[in-house]
Amino acid sequence: LLGSSSADYSAGTGAVEEAAVSDERPPGLLENNTFVDAGASDFVDTRSDALSTFALDVDTGSYSVGRTLLQQGHLPPPASIRPEEWVNAFEYGDPPPTESDLAVQVDEGLAPTTSDGTQLIRVGVQAREVTEQDRPPVALTLVVDTSGSMDIRERLGLVKSSLALLAKHPRPDDTIAVVTYEDNAKPLLEPTPVSDTETILGAIDGLRPGGSTNLEAGLRLGYKKAREAYRDDAINAVVLASDGVANVGTTGPHAITKRIAEAGAEGIHLVTVGYGMGNYNDHLMEQLADQGDGFYSYVDTFAEAERLFVTDLSGTLTTVAYDAKVQVEFDPAAVASYRLIGYDNRAIADEDFESDDVDAGEIGAGHDVTALYEVQPAEGAEPGTEVGAVTVRWQSEATGQIEEQTVALAVADPSAEPTDQLALASTVADFAQFLKGAEPVRERGVTLDQLAHRAGALQAQGVDGAVELSRLIELAQRVR
C-alpha cells in the first residue's frame, strides 16, 4: 500500500453486525465510521532533500464525506480529511492538452495570511477530453452491497437510483453485469447490452437489503465475472457500490487489497463508490481504489451521482494516463524549505520516479489534478528567479509509451495578484487543513472568518465553485 498509516479514527467500534442494526436505532452519522489519518506533512529543508515525489490522485471521496457531515450539522473528523481530495473536488479550468494526454500548468503567488514571504506553487495537470461518442465501448461489472447495513437511511435506494443512470444513457456496444453480496456473493445479471434497458433496470430495481457483509466474496465474484466478460476492444471495469463495511470473510484492507492488485495489471480497473454515513468504512473504500488502479468517490446526493455517472462518465471510465506521478526538484540556492499539501499516503521514493514497475495513479479523460506546495524562498531570491522544475511522468493509454513533461518553477512577484485558480485552490486547501487541525495553517493564523472573506471575494468575481465553498465555510462557522 502506498504510504498507508496505521492511526485509525473509529467513532465507536468500527464494523458492526447488521442484525443488530435492524433491531436497534441506526448509528448516528459520526458513529461506527472508520477513517485513517494519512498524516500532515511538515516543511522539508531543501539542503537535506531537494526532491518531492508522489503519485497523482483523482479521488474526491474525502471532500464529499466532509460536505455531507457539514450539511448535517457536524464537523468532519480530522482523520477523514485528505486535503488533496478537497482541492481536486473543484475545477480550475486549466487548458487541455493539444498534442498529448496531459497538460501541465504552474501558478505561483504569495501565500495568504503569511508574514514571512511564504509562497504557493500550484501544479495543475489537465487530461485530454474524450467525448461520449469517441470513447471505447464499456464492459461494466457492478458489485453491489445488499447487506443489512445498506438499509440504514435508505442507502440502497440511492445506490439503485445512481446505478440506474448507467442504463439510461446507452451505447449499443456497452454491457452491464451485476453481482450482489451479503452473507455470500451471487450473480444477479450476466453481461447484458445496455440497449436492453428494461432488463438492467429490472435487476437493479429488485435489489433488497439483508444479511451480513462478505465484501471479499463480492469482489472475488465481481472480478471473476469481469474476466469472463473481458473484451480487448473495451474499457473493462468493476464498480463497487458499498458502505465499505466488511464483517464476514476477509475484512481488513491489506488482505482484501492484496487480492485485487493483480486485476489492475490485467486491464480491469476498480471504481469504488461510497454510500451512507454512520457505519461507514472510508479507509477500505479509498485503499481498494488505490490498489485497483481506479479511483474513489462518495455519493451523498442524486446530483453527485449524476455528476459521476452522467456528466463525467467518460472521465469516470476512460483512463488516458496510467501510473502518473510527479517529481519536483527544488534549487537549494533559491528555496530554503517546501511543503507538499496533502498526498500524504501517495508518496513515492525519489529513486522510483523513473521506475515503470512502481504503481502510481490513473488519470481519466477530462480529469484535472492539482497539487499545492508551500515554499519558503531562500534569502536573496528575487521575483522571477527559477527555483526548480516539476516533471510529470506517465504511460500513455493511446500509445503505451512512457511520456514526460517538465515545467520550470519561479519565485512569484509578491505584488502580483494570484490567479483565480491559485486563489481558489489555496482557499480550499486552507479550509481542509483548518478542519484537520494542521499545524502549519494554525501557525499562519488562518481562521474561518478569513476563509469566509476569501471565498466571498472569489464568489463576487464569479469563480466557479466559490458558491459551494462559501456555503460550506458558513456551515462550519455555525457548527463551531
Short mmCIF file of C-alpha atoms in Angstrom, two decimals, residues 109-110 383 412-417:
data_model
loop_
_atom_site.label_atom_id
_atom_site.label_comp_id
_atom_site.label_asym_id
_atom_site.label_seq_id
_atom_site.Cartn_x
_atom_site.Cartn_y
_atom_site.Cartn_z
CA GLY A 109 1.81 33.56 -5.67
CA LEU A 110 2.18 34.80 -2.12
CA PRO A 383 10.93 37.54 -8.21
CA ALA A 412 6.46 34.84 -7.54
CA ASP A 413 6.20 38.61 -7.56
CA PRO A 414 4.78 39.45 -4.10
CA SER A 415 2.93 42.45 -5.52
CA ALA A 416 1.13 40.42 -8.20
CA GLU A 417 -2.43 39.23 -7.68
#
